[in-house]
mmCIF file of C-alpha atoms and ligand atoms in Angstrom:
data_model
loop_
_atom_site.group_PDB
_atom_site.id
_atom_site.type_symbol
_atom_site.label_atom_id
_atom_site.label_comp_id
_atom_site.label_asym_id
_atom_site.label_seq_id
_atom_site.Cartn_x
_atom_site.Cartn_y
_atom_site.Cartn_z
ATOM 1 C CA UNK A 1 -16.920 189.805 255.005
ATOM 2 C CA UNK A 2 -17.328 186.786 252.736
ATOM 3 C CA UNK A 3 -14.112 186.195 250.819
ATOM 4 C CA UNK A 4 -15.593 183.763 248.299
ATOM 5 C CA UNK A 5 -18.706 183.677 246.151
ATOM 6 C CA UNK A 6 -20.455 180.857 244.346
ATOM 7 C CA UNK A 7 -21.344 182.176 240.912
ATOM 8 C CA UNK A 8 -24.912 181.577 239.731
ATOM 9 C CA UNK A 9 -25.265 178.845 237.066
ATOM 10 C CA UNK A 10 -21.960 177.337 238.192
ATOM 11 C CA UNK A 11 -20.681 174.689 240.560
ATOM 12 C CA UNK A 12 -17.603 176.596 241.748
ATOM 13 C CA UNK A 13 -16.596 179.518 243.946
ATOM 14 C CA UNK A 14 -14.474 182.492 243.034
ATOM 15 C CA UNK A 15 -12.329 184.520 245.418
ATOM 16 C CA UNK A 16 -13.949 187.944 245.788
ATOM 17 C CA UNK A 17 -10.570 189.560 245.194
ATOM 18 C CA UNK A 18 -9.574 188.437 241.719
ATOM 19 C CA UNK A 19 -6.150 189.005 240.201
ATOM 20 C CA UNK A 20 -6.373 190.950 236.912
ATOM 21 C CA UNK A 21 -3.859 189.758 234.309
ATOM 22 C CA UNK A 22 -3.904 192.663 231.842
ATOM 23 C CA UNK A 23 -1.010 194.869 233.038
ATOM 24 C CA UNK A 24 1.371 191.917 233.490
ATOM 25 C CA UNK A 25 1.925 191.849 229.727
ATOM 26 C CA UNK A 26 2.983 195.523 229.688
ATOM 27 C CA UNK A 27 2.799 197.347 226.336
ATOM 28 C CA UNK A 28 -0.414 199.205 225.462
ATOM 29 C CA UNK A 29 -1.668 201.257 228.424
ATOM 30 C CA UNK A 30 1.107 200.012 230.751
ATOM 31 C CA UNK A 31 4.584 200.381 229.196
ATOM 32 C CA UNK A 32 7.581 198.139 229.850
ATOM 33 C CA UNK A 33 7.109 195.105 232.089
ATOM 34 C CA UNK A 34 9.617 192.487 233.274
ATOM 35 C CA UNK A 35 8.285 188.942 232.836
ATOM 36 C CA UNK A 36 9.904 187.822 236.112
ATOM 37 C CA UNK A 37 7.879 190.460 237.993
ATOM 38 C CA UNK A 38 4.707 189.222 236.302
ATOM 39 C CA UNK A 39 5.362 185.608 237.290
ATOM 40 C CA UNK A 40 6.176 186.662 240.865
ATOM 41 C CA UNK A 41 2.989 188.760 241.013
ATOM 42 C CA UNK A 42 0.848 185.791 239.947
ATOM 43 C CA UNK A 43 2.533 183.490 242.473
ATOM 44 C CA UNK A 44 2.258 186.050 245.270
ATOM 45 C CA UNK A 45 -1.442 186.559 244.550
ATOM 46 C CA UNK A 46 -2.036 182.806 244.736
ATOM 47 C CA UNK A 47 0.046 182.450 247.921
ATOM 48 C CA UNK A 48 -1.960 185.306 249.488
ATOM 49 C CA UNK A 49 -5.221 183.413 249.029
ATOM 50 C CA UNK A 50 -6.429 184.611 245.632
ATOM 51 C CA UNK A 51 -7.876 181.647 243.739
ATOM 52 C CA UNK A 52 -9.321 183.492 240.757
ATOM 53 C CA UNK A 53 -7.454 185.032 237.814
ATOM 54 C CA UNK A 54 -9.009 187.181 235.095
ATOM 55 C CA UNK A 55 -7.370 187.228 231.686
ATOM 56 C CA UNK A 56 -8.323 187.600 227.999
ATOM 57 C CA UNK A 57 -6.994 186.641 224.610
ATOM 58 C CA UNK A 58 -6.787 190.379 223.895
ATOM 59 C CA UNK A 59 -4.174 190.915 226.616
ATOM 60 C CA UNK A 60 -0.981 190.669 224.610
ATOM 61 C CA UNK A 61 -2.623 188.428 221.974
ATOM 62 C CA UNK A 62 -2.620 185.388 224.279
ATOM 63 C CA UNK A 63 0.535 186.346 226.206
ATOM 64 C CA UNK A 64 -1.369 186.961 229.435
ATOM 65 C CA UNK A 65 -2.996 183.522 229.208
ATOM 66 C CA UNK A 66 0.477 182.015 228.566
ATOM 67 C CA UNK A 67 1.952 183.731 231.618
ATOM 68 C CA UNK A 68 -0.855 182.524 233.845
ATOM 69 C CA UNK A 69 -0.320 178.940 232.659
ATOM 70 C CA UNK A 70 3.422 179.226 233.214
ATOM 71 C CA UNK A 71 3.255 180.785 236.682
ATOM 72 C CA UNK A 72 0.628 178.487 238.147
ATOM 73 C CA UNK A 73 1.494 175.227 236.448
ATOM 74 C CA UNK A 74 0.653 172.469 238.895
ATOM 75 C CA UNK A 75 -2.125 174.456 240.586
ATOM 76 C CA UNK A 76 -4.650 174.200 237.749
ATOM 77 C CA UNK A 77 -7.331 172.407 239.755
ATOM 78 C CA UNK A 78 -6.972 174.765 242.695
ATOM 79 C CA UNK A 79 -7.414 177.967 240.693
ATOM 80 C CA UNK A 80 -10.338 179.493 238.837
ATOM 81 C CA UNK A 81 -9.529 180.860 235.390
ATOM 82 C CA UNK A 82 -11.761 183.555 233.964
ATOM 83 C CA UNK A 83 -10.894 184.417 230.374
ATOM 84 C CA UNK A 84 -12.587 186.491 227.682
ATOM 85 C CA UNK A 85 -13.380 186.210 224.007
ATOM 86 C CA UNK A 86 -13.280 189.378 221.901
ATOM 87 C CA UNK A 87 -16.366 190.685 220.023
ATOM 88 C CA UNK A 88 -14.749 189.952 216.635
ATOM 89 C CA UNK A 89 -15.185 186.255 217.477
ATOM 90 C CA UNK A 90 -18.852 186.193 218.506
ATOM 91 C CA UNK A 91 -20.100 184.317 215.416
ATOM 92 C CA UNK A 92 -20.710 180.647 216.266
ATOM 93 C CA UNK A 93 -17.727 179.013 214.531
ATOM 94 C CA UNK A 94 -15.329 181.837 215.464
ATOM 95 C CA UNK A 95 -16.235 181.579 219.131
ATOM 96 C CA UNK A 96 -15.642 177.824 219.198
ATOM 97 C CA UNK A 97 -12.229 178.383 217.587
ATOM 98 C CA UNK A 98 -11.348 181.244 219.951
ATOM 99 C CA UNK A 99 -12.055 178.981 222.908
ATOM 100 C CA UNK A 100 -9.719 176.320 221.478
ATOM 101 C CA UNK A 101 -6.986 178.969 221.194
ATOM 102 C CA UNK A 102 -7.630 180.025 224.783
ATOM 103 C CA UNK A 103 -7.377 176.430 226.020
ATOM 104 C CA UNK A 104 -4.077 176.069 224.196
ATOM 105 C CA UNK A 105 -2.690 179.338 225.538
ATOM 106 C CA UNK A 106 -3.756 178.387 229.042
ATOM 107 C CA UNK A 107 -2.454 174.815 228.672
ATOM 108 C CA UNK A 108 -5.647 173.397 230.065
ATOM 109 C CA UNK A 109 -8.707 171.483 228.910
ATOM 110 C CA UNK A 110 -11.291 173.765 230.536
ATOM 111 C CA UNK A 111 -11.863 177.443 231.277
ATOM 112 C CA UNK A 112 -13.894 178.054 234.426
ATOM 113 C CA UNK A 113 -15.575 181.308 233.403
ATOM 114 C CA UNK A 114 -15.604 182.375 229.747
ATOM 115 C CA UNK A 115 -16.744 185.963 229.215
ATOM 116 C CA UNK A 116 -17.895 188.035 226.233
ATOM 117 C CA UNK A 117 -15.437 190.948 226.402
ATOM 118 C CA UNK A 118 -17.598 193.739 224.860
ATOM 119 C CA UNK A 119 -21.054 193.672 223.221
ATOM 120 C CA UNK A 120 -21.187 193.164 219.461
ATOM 121 C CA UNK A 121 -24.555 194.311 218.079
ATOM 122 C CA UNK A 122 -23.645 193.029 214.597
ATOM 123 C CA UNK A 123 -23.985 189.395 215.676
ATOM 124 C CA UNK A 124 -27.252 188.062 217.140
ATOM 125 C CA UNK A 125 -26.717 187.364 220.824
ATOM 126 C CA UNK A 126 -28.718 184.151 220.492
ATOM 127 C CA UNK A 127 -26.028 182.738 218.199
ATOM 128 C CA UNK A 128 -23.216 183.716 220.589
ATOM 129 C CA UNK A 129 -25.005 182.407 223.668
ATOM 130 C CA UNK A 130 -25.768 179.201 221.766
ATOM 131 C CA UNK A 131 -22.048 178.672 221.127
ATOM 132 C CA UNK A 132 -21.252 179.307 224.799
ATOM 133 C CA UNK A 133 -23.879 176.780 225.863
ATOM 134 C CA UNK A 134 -22.400 174.162 223.507
ATOM 135 C CA UNK A 135 -18.930 174.761 225.002
ATOM 136 C CA UNK A 136 -20.433 174.399 228.469
ATOM 137 C CA UNK A 137 -22.227 171.171 227.545
ATOM 138 C CA UNK A 138 -18.910 169.824 226.185
ATOM 139 C CA UNK A 139 -17.128 170.674 229.441
ATOM 140 C CA UNK A 140 -14.719 173.083 227.718
ATOM 141 C CA UNK A 141 -16.039 175.908 229.874
ATOM 142 C CA UNK A 142 -17.735 175.564 233.264
ATOM 143 C CA UNK A 143 -19.738 178.792 233.148
ATOM 144 C CA UNK A 144 -20.087 181.880 230.996
ATOM 145 C CA UNK A 145 -20.419 185.550 231.696
ATOM 146 C CA UNK A 146 -20.422 188.909 229.971
ATOM 147 C CA UNK A 147 -18.473 192.128 230.255
ATOM 148 C CA UNK A 148 -19.377 195.740 229.510
ATOM 149 C CA UNK A 149 -22.985 194.681 228.952
ATOM 150 C CA UNK A 150 -25.521 197.490 229.464
ATOM 151 C CA UNK A 151 -29.232 197.232 230.179
ATOM 152 C CA UNK A 152 -30.257 196.523 226.573
ATOM 153 C CA UNK A 153 -27.791 193.640 226.105
ATOM 154 C CA UNK A 154 -28.640 192.209 229.530
ATOM 155 C CA UNK A 155 -32.335 192.282 228.615
ATOM 156 C CA UNK A 156 -31.599 190.422 225.372
ATOM 157 C CA UNK A 157 -29.603 187.835 227.349
ATOM 158 C CA UNK A 158 -32.575 187.283 229.650
ATOM 159 C CA UNK A 159 -34.933 186.927 226.650
ATOM 160 C CA UNK A 160 -32.554 184.328 225.170
ATOM 161 C CA UNK A 161 -32.587 182.450 228.484
ATOM 162 C CA UNK A 162 -28.793 182.848 228.657
ATOM 163 C CA UNK A 163 -27.427 181.417 231.917
ATOM 164 C CA UNK A 164 -25.184 184.397 232.631
ATOM 165 C CA UNK A 165 -22.949 183.979 235.691
ATOM 166 C CA UNK A 166 -21.454 187.491 235.897
ATOM 167 C CA UNK A 167 -21.098 190.915 234.274
ATOM 168 C CA UNK A 168 -17.659 192.514 234.366
ATOM 169 C CA UNK A 169 -17.870 196.316 234.509
ATOM 170 C CA UNK A 170 -15.657 199.340 235.224
ATOM 171 C CA UNK A 171 -16.552 200.369 238.759
ATOM 172 C CA UNK A 172 -14.605 202.205 241.454
ATOM 173 C CA UNK A 173 -14.865 205.244 243.743
ATOM 174 C CA UNK A 174 -13.874 207.541 240.852
ATOM 175 C CA UNK A 175 -16.161 205.902 238.308
ATOM 176 C CA UNK A 176 -19.632 205.045 239.583
ATOM 177 C CA UNK A 177 -21.568 205.180 236.290
ATOM 178 C CA UNK A 178 -23.046 201.681 236.665
ATOM 179 C CA UNK A 179 -24.930 202.749 239.789
ATOM 180 C CA UNK A 180 -27.490 204.623 237.635
ATOM 181 C CA UNK A 181 -28.988 201.741 235.629
ATOM 182 C CA UNK A 182 -26.703 198.760 235.088
ATOM 183 C CA UNK A 183 -26.072 197.767 238.691
ATOM 184 C CA UNK A 184 -29.820 197.845 239.578
ATOM 185 C CA UNK A 185 -30.500 195.729 236.469
ATOM 186 C CA UNK A 186 -27.806 193.205 237.487
ATOM 187 C CA UNK A 187 -29.203 193.025 241.022
ATOM 188 C CA UNK A 188 -32.723 192.475 239.682
ATOM 189 C CA UNK A 189 -31.420 189.737 237.328
ATOM 190 C CA UNK A 190 -29.200 188.040 239.970
ATOM 191 C CA UNK A 191 -26.047 188.665 237.950
ATOM 192 C CA UNK A 192 -23.088 189.530 240.191
ATOM 193 C CA UNK A 193 -20.899 192.382 238.981
ATOM 194 C CA UNK A 194 -17.157 191.773 238.827
ATOM 195 C CA UNK A 195 -15.554 195.219 238.980
ATOM 196 C CA UNK A 196 -12.625 196.022 236.750
ATOM 197 C CA UNK A 197 -10.119 198.850 237.260
ATOM 198 C CA UNK A 198 -11.223 198.891 240.938
ATOM 199 C CA UNK A 199 -8.346 201.172 241.983
ATOM 200 C CA UNK A 200 -8.778 203.244 238.814
ATOM 201 C CA UNK A 201 -5.536 201.969 237.266
ATOM 202 C CA UNK A 202 -3.529 203.015 240.317
ATOM 203 C CA UNK A 203 -5.065 206.482 240.868
ATOM 204 C CA UNK A 204 -6.800 205.246 244.027
ATOM 205 C CA UNK A 205 -3.502 204.253 245.626
ATOM 206 C CA UNK A 206 -2.587 207.949 245.731
ATOM 207 C CA UNK A 207 0.535 207.370 243.613
ATOM 208 C CA UNK A 208 -0.131 210.445 241.420
ATOM 209 C CA UNK A 209 -0.494 213.744 243.242
ATOM 210 C CA UNK A 210 -1.837 215.674 240.260
ATOM 211 C CA UNK A 211 -3.283 214.994 236.829
ATOM 212 C CA UNK A 212 -0.159 216.069 234.963
ATOM 213 C CA UNK A 213 1.768 213.151 236.501
ATOM 214 C CA UNK A 214 -0.548 210.563 234.968
ATOM 215 C CA UNK A 215 1.082 209.024 231.883
ATOM 216 C CA UNK A 216 -0.783 209.690 228.625
ATOM 217 C CA UNK A 217 -1.685 206.072 227.975
ATOM 218 C CA UNK A 218 -3.414 205.923 231.368
ATOM 219 C CA UNK A 219 -4.995 209.349 230.884
ATOM 220 C CA UNK A 220 -7.258 208.057 228.122
ATOM 221 C CA UNK A 221 -10.272 207.817 230.426
ATOM 222 C CA UNK A 222 -13.101 210.359 230.445
ATOM 223 C CA UNK A 223 -11.714 211.890 233.661
ATOM 224 C CA UNK A 224 -9.011 213.518 231.564
ATOM 225 C CA UNK A 225 -9.245 216.166 228.861
ATOM 226 C CA UNK A 226 -9.846 215.022 225.291
ATOM 227 C CA UNK A 227 -6.695 217.029 224.514
ATOM 228 C CA UNK A 228 -4.603 214.235 226.031
ATOM 229 C CA UNK A 229 -2.824 212.612 223.039
ATOM 230 C CA UNK A 230 -4.331 209.114 223.300
ATOM 231 C CA UNK A 231 -7.858 210.170 224.182
ATOM 232 C CA UNK A 232 -10.782 208.601 222.283
ATOM 233 C CA UNK A 233 -13.569 210.761 223.720
ATOM 234 C CA UNK A 234 -14.796 214.289 222.969
ATOM 235 C CA UNK A 235 -15.207 215.597 226.530
ATOM 236 C CA UNK A 236 -13.482 218.328 228.494
ATOM 237 C CA UNK A 237 -12.825 215.835 231.292
ATOM 238 C CA UNK A 238 -12.740 216.706 234.981
ATOM 239 C CA UNK A 239 -9.093 216.554 235.964
ATOM 240 C CA UNK A 240 -9.396 219.142 238.747
ATOM 241 C CA UNK A 241 -12.418 217.496 240.357
ATOM 242 C CA UNK A 242 -10.867 214.028 239.993
ATOM 243 C CA UNK A 243 -7.740 215.080 241.864
ATOM 244 C CA UNK A 244 -9.695 217.020 244.520
ATOM 245 C CA UNK A 245 -11.691 213.827 245.072
ATOM 246 C CA UNK A 246 -8.514 211.732 245.288
ATOM 247 C CA UNK A 247 -7.076 214.193 247.829
ATOM 248 C CA UNK A 248 -10.242 213.939 249.941
ATOM 249 C CA UNK A 249 -10.099 210.115 249.876
ATOM 250 C CA UNK A 250 -6.420 210.264 250.799
ATOM 251 C CA UNK A 251 -7.171 212.533 253.813
ATOM 252 C CA UNK A 252 -9.935 210.252 255.018
ATOM 253 C CA UNK A 253 -7.687 207.171 254.675
ATOM 254 C CA UNK A 254 -4.841 208.855 256.554
ATOM 255 C CA UNK A 255 -7.155 210.111 259.311
ATOM 256 C CA UNK A 256 -8.334 206.537 259.809
ATOM 257 C CA UNK A 257 -4.825 205.033 259.578
ATOM 258 C CA UNK A 258 -5.691 203.060 256.470
ATOM 259 C CA UNK A 259 -4.074 202.290 253.157
ATOM 260 C CA UNK A 260 -5.992 204.192 250.475
ATOM 261 C CA UNK A 261 -6.027 201.364 247.904
ATOM 262 C CA UNK A 262 -7.245 198.802 250.453
ATOM 263 C CA UNK A 263 -9.967 201.140 251.671
ATOM 264 C CA UNK A 264 -11.089 201.806 248.080
ATOM 265 C CA UNK A 265 -11.319 198.063 247.386
ATOM 266 C CA UNK A 266 -13.128 197.458 250.690
ATOM 267 C CA UNK A 267 -15.732 200.130 249.805
ATOM 268 C CA UNK A 268 -16.350 198.417 246.483
ATOM 269 C CA UNK A 269 -16.626 194.938 248.006
ATOM 270 C CA UNK A 270 -19.441 196.228 250.213
ATOM 271 C CA UNK A 271 -21.581 197.739 247.464
ATOM 272 C CA UNK A 272 -24.817 195.859 246.769
ATOM 273 C CA UNK A 273 -24.601 193.667 243.671
ATOM 274 C CA UNK A 274 -20.802 193.494 243.683
ATOM 275 C CA UNK A 275 -19.561 189.911 243.439
ATOM 276 C CA UNK A 276 -15.860 190.651 243.282
ATOM 277 C CA UNK A 277 -13.115 193.106 242.385
ATOM 278 C CA UNK A 278 -10.572 192.369 239.655
ATOM 279 C CA UNK A 279 -7.408 194.179 240.622
ATOM 280 C CA UNK A 280 -4.179 194.282 238.640
ATOM 281 C CA UNK A 281 -0.677 194.127 240.100
ATOM 282 C CA UNK A 282 2.648 194.322 238.302
ATOM 283 C CA UNK A 283 4.827 192.770 240.979
ATOM 284 C CA UNK A 284 4.615 190.592 244.092
ATOM 285 C CA UNK A 285 4.453 193.555 246.476
ATOM 286 C CA UNK A 286 1.401 195.076 244.763
ATOM 287 C CA UNK A 287 -0.300 191.692 244.474
ATOM 288 C CA UNK A 288 0.134 191.037 248.211
ATOM 289 C CA UNK A 289 -0.949 194.537 249.220
ATOM 290 C CA UNK A 290 -4.145 194.274 247.203
ATOM 291 C CA UNK A 291 -5.374 191.345 249.287
ATOM 292 C CA UNK A 292 -5.333 193.478 252.468
ATOM 293 C CA UNK A 293 -8.764 194.832 251.534
ATOM 294 C CA UNK A 294 -10.269 191.718 253.155
ATOM 295 C CA UNK A 295 -8.895 192.917 256.485
ATOM 296 C CA UNK A 296 -10.589 196.335 256.435
ATOM 297 C CA UNK A 297 -13.302 196.077 259.047
ATOM 298 C CA UNK A 298 -16.895 196.958 258.347
ATOM 299 C CA UNK A 299 -17.350 200.628 259.157
ATOM 300 C CA UNK A 300 -20.594 201.732 257.581
ATOM 301 C CA UNK A 301 -20.063 205.391 258.510
ATOM 302 C CA UNK A 302 -16.684 205.473 256.785
ATOM 303 C CA UNK A 303 -18.021 203.818 253.632
ATOM 304 C CA UNK A 304 -20.949 206.267 253.522
ATOM 305 C CA UNK A 305 -18.490 209.132 253.876
ATOM 306 C CA UNK A 306 -16.541 207.783 250.881
ATOM 307 C CA UNK A 307 -19.756 207.637 248.844
ATOM 308 C CA UNK A 308 -20.481 211.249 249.786
ATOM 309 C CA UNK A 309 -16.976 212.430 248.837
ATOM 310 C CA UNK A 310 -17.262 210.925 245.355
ATOM 311 C CA UNK A 311 -20.859 211.927 244.584
ATOM 312 C CA UNK A 312 -19.998 215.116 242.662
ATOM 313 C CA UNK A 313 -17.602 213.226 240.388
ATOM 314 C CA UNK A 314 -20.225 210.530 239.866
ATOM 315 C CA UNK A 315 -22.720 213.184 238.731
ATOM 316 C CA UNK A 316 -20.170 214.906 236.502
ATOM 317 C CA UNK A 317 -19.267 211.695 234.623
ATOM 318 C CA UNK A 318 -22.906 210.598 234.431
ATOM 319 C CA UNK A 319 -24.400 207.261 233.476
ATOM 320 C CA UNK A 320 -22.160 206.418 230.487
ATOM 321 C CA UNK A 321 -20.412 203.280 231.734
ATOM 322 C CA UNK A 322 -17.751 203.369 228.996
ATOM 323 C CA UNK A 323 -14.606 204.625 230.734
ATOM 324 C CA UNK A 324 -12.987 205.704 227.508
ATOM 325 C CA UNK A 325 -15.560 206.759 224.897
ATOM 326 C CA UNK A 326 -18.330 209.360 224.685
ATOM 327 C CA UNK A 327 -20.009 207.209 222.057
ATOM 328 C CA UNK A 328 -20.601 204.427 224.574
ATOM 329 C CA UNK A 329 -19.810 200.835 223.625
ATOM 330 C CA UNK A 330 -21.612 199.679 226.761
ATOM 331 C CA UNK A 331 -25.024 198.918 225.336
HETATM 332 N N1 NAP B 1 -13.535 193.739 230.784
HETATM 333 C C1 NAP B 1 -12.830 194.785 230.430
HETATM 334 O O1 NAP B 1 -13.126 195.461 229.430
HETATM 335 C C2 NAP B 1 -11.646 195.173 231.268
HETATM 336 C C3 NAP B 1 -11.048 196.430 231.109
HETATM 337 C C4 NAP B 1 -9.976 196.758 231.933
HETATM 338 C C5 NAP B 1 -9.517 195.847 232.875
HETATM 339 N N2 NAP B 1 -10.094 194.610 232.979
HETATM 340 C C6 NAP B 1 -9.618 193.605 233.979
HETATM 341 O O2 NAP B 1 -9.522 194.220 235.249
HETATM 342 C C7 NAP B 1 -8.187 194.102 235.736
HETATM 343 C C8 NAP B 1 -7.842 195.280 236.604
HETATM 344 O O3 NAP B 1 -8.053 196.508 235.923
HETATM 345 P P1 NAP B 1 -6.884 197.519 235.559
HETATM 346 O O4 NAP B 1 -5.602 196.771 235.438
HETATM 347 O O5 NAP B 1 -7.371 198.339 234.415
HETATM 348 O O6 NAP B 1 -6.844 198.522 236.778
HETATM 349 P P2 NAP B 1 -6.608 198.460 238.360
HETATM 350 O O7 NAP B 1 -6.685 197.094 238.877
HETATM 351 O O8 NAP B 1 -7.500 199.481 238.937
HETATM 352 O O9 NAP B 1 -5.102 199.011 238.491
HETATM 353 C C9 NAP B 1 -4.013 198.155 238.317
HETATM 354 C C10 NAP B 1 -2.710 198.969 238.263
HETATM 355 O O10 NAP B 1 -2.553 199.789 239.422
HETATM 356 C C11 NAP B 1 -1.201 199.766 239.870
HETATM 357 N N3 NAP B 1 -1.216 199.110 241.206
HETATM 358 C C12 NAP B 1 -1.831 197.939 241.526
HETATM 359 N N4 NAP B 1 -1.692 197.678 242.836
HETATM 360 C C13 NAP B 1 -1.016 198.697 243.367
HETATM 361 C C14 NAP B 1 -0.587 198.984 244.685
HETATM 362 N N5 NAP B 1 -0.848 198.162 245.698
HETATM 363 N N6 NAP B 1 0.092 200.133 244.892
HETATM 364 C C15 NAP B 1 0.352 200.981 243.863
HETATM 365 N N7 NAP B 1 -0.026 200.762 242.582
HETATM 366 C C16 NAP B 1 -0.709 199.623 242.331
HETATM 367 C C17 NAP B 1 -0.412 198.917 238.863
HETATM 368 O O11 NAP B 1 0.136 199.737 237.819
HETATM 369 P P3 NAP B 1 1.468 200.637 237.996
HETATM 370 O O12 NAP B 1 2.380 199.952 238.954
HETATM 371 O O13 NAP B 1 2.000 200.767 236.621
HETATM 372 O O14 NAP B 1 0.976 201.951 238.517
HETATM 373 C C18 NAP B 1 -1.510 198.048 238.265
HETATM 374 O O15 NAP B 1 -1.239 197.595 236.980
HETATM 375 C C19 NAP B 1 -7.332 193.918 234.490
HETATM 376 O O16 NAP B 1 -6.091 193.308 234.774
HETATM 377 C C20 NAP B 1 -8.234 193.036 233.671
HETATM 378 O O17 NAP B 1 -8.161 191.697 234.128
HETATM 379 C C21 NAP B 1 -11.168 194.288 232.205
#
């Protein structure tokens, strides 16, 4: 399996396993986090061959970008930094300023891949893409991408002749919503998908044996009942089916002598249209373990079996690619 990918409209390669820098700031969704563990996780990921790191200003209000700069000081030209700008900053002048903040937080003079975090229909995409192109022409960013962009937004990008290098989307064995429309659209448009939450925030490592064990802040997704305290959707959820599916994946992994998380990542890396997987890790051990997915050999039968085991859950959750809301923000 290829372990690197040259992004379209860019002159650089990313590692197909990308380290996700959200959870290393702890707090919202994740709870307490020791900064030393975060630094060790970043270093371990780099030492295990991961060149690419995904962050965002929204992760701890710049704290994640700061940590990345601190941990990998001295390696700047050997790593690929993917950061994101929030939708509140999509107006031309705001976006230029947000990028300056990002550069400062990251202690660098360029961001390799700068991504629009979520669509913002209130601001014309032409204006936002224009600002990104100016930043690219100035050398402040090397390429730009989008995130959580559905078919309509991707079509607008194409009409604006935006040179989009990637679309970051929630995609994993327990959440296959993009397969209905968005993934085919990305394939048709030659936009690689970078998959976020690829082990479904830990659920695909088998660490929770039933839905009641999942902490409330992580049980906000549409898999769980809207009765969970931090839920933002109006659905009954599918906790039983989710955990039956997890148990079936666990059995298949055990029968084949494989680590469940690695197998889940390997399945994803082999789906058509998938450029890379962005996986989080809160310590060095997790960061190292998550690179083992490269070593899972190609076993088409096994991957097809995994697709079959997760089909019912895919149908139940449907084509809404917003993990958290019924009123989808993926447009
Ligand atoms: N564009 C967007 O809107 C968006 C949204 C979400 C995420 N992202 C990006 O995608 C990245 C990854 O997504 P994510 O953090 O939501 O989910 P994820 O990668 O599916 O899960 C990461 C979490 O799983 C647990 N974990 C990781 N490796 C493990 C291992 N080997 N064994 C056991 N547990 C393990 C850790 O939490 P515990 O140890 O606490 O269990 C870790 O924080 C983020 O860091 C961020 O860069 C983007």
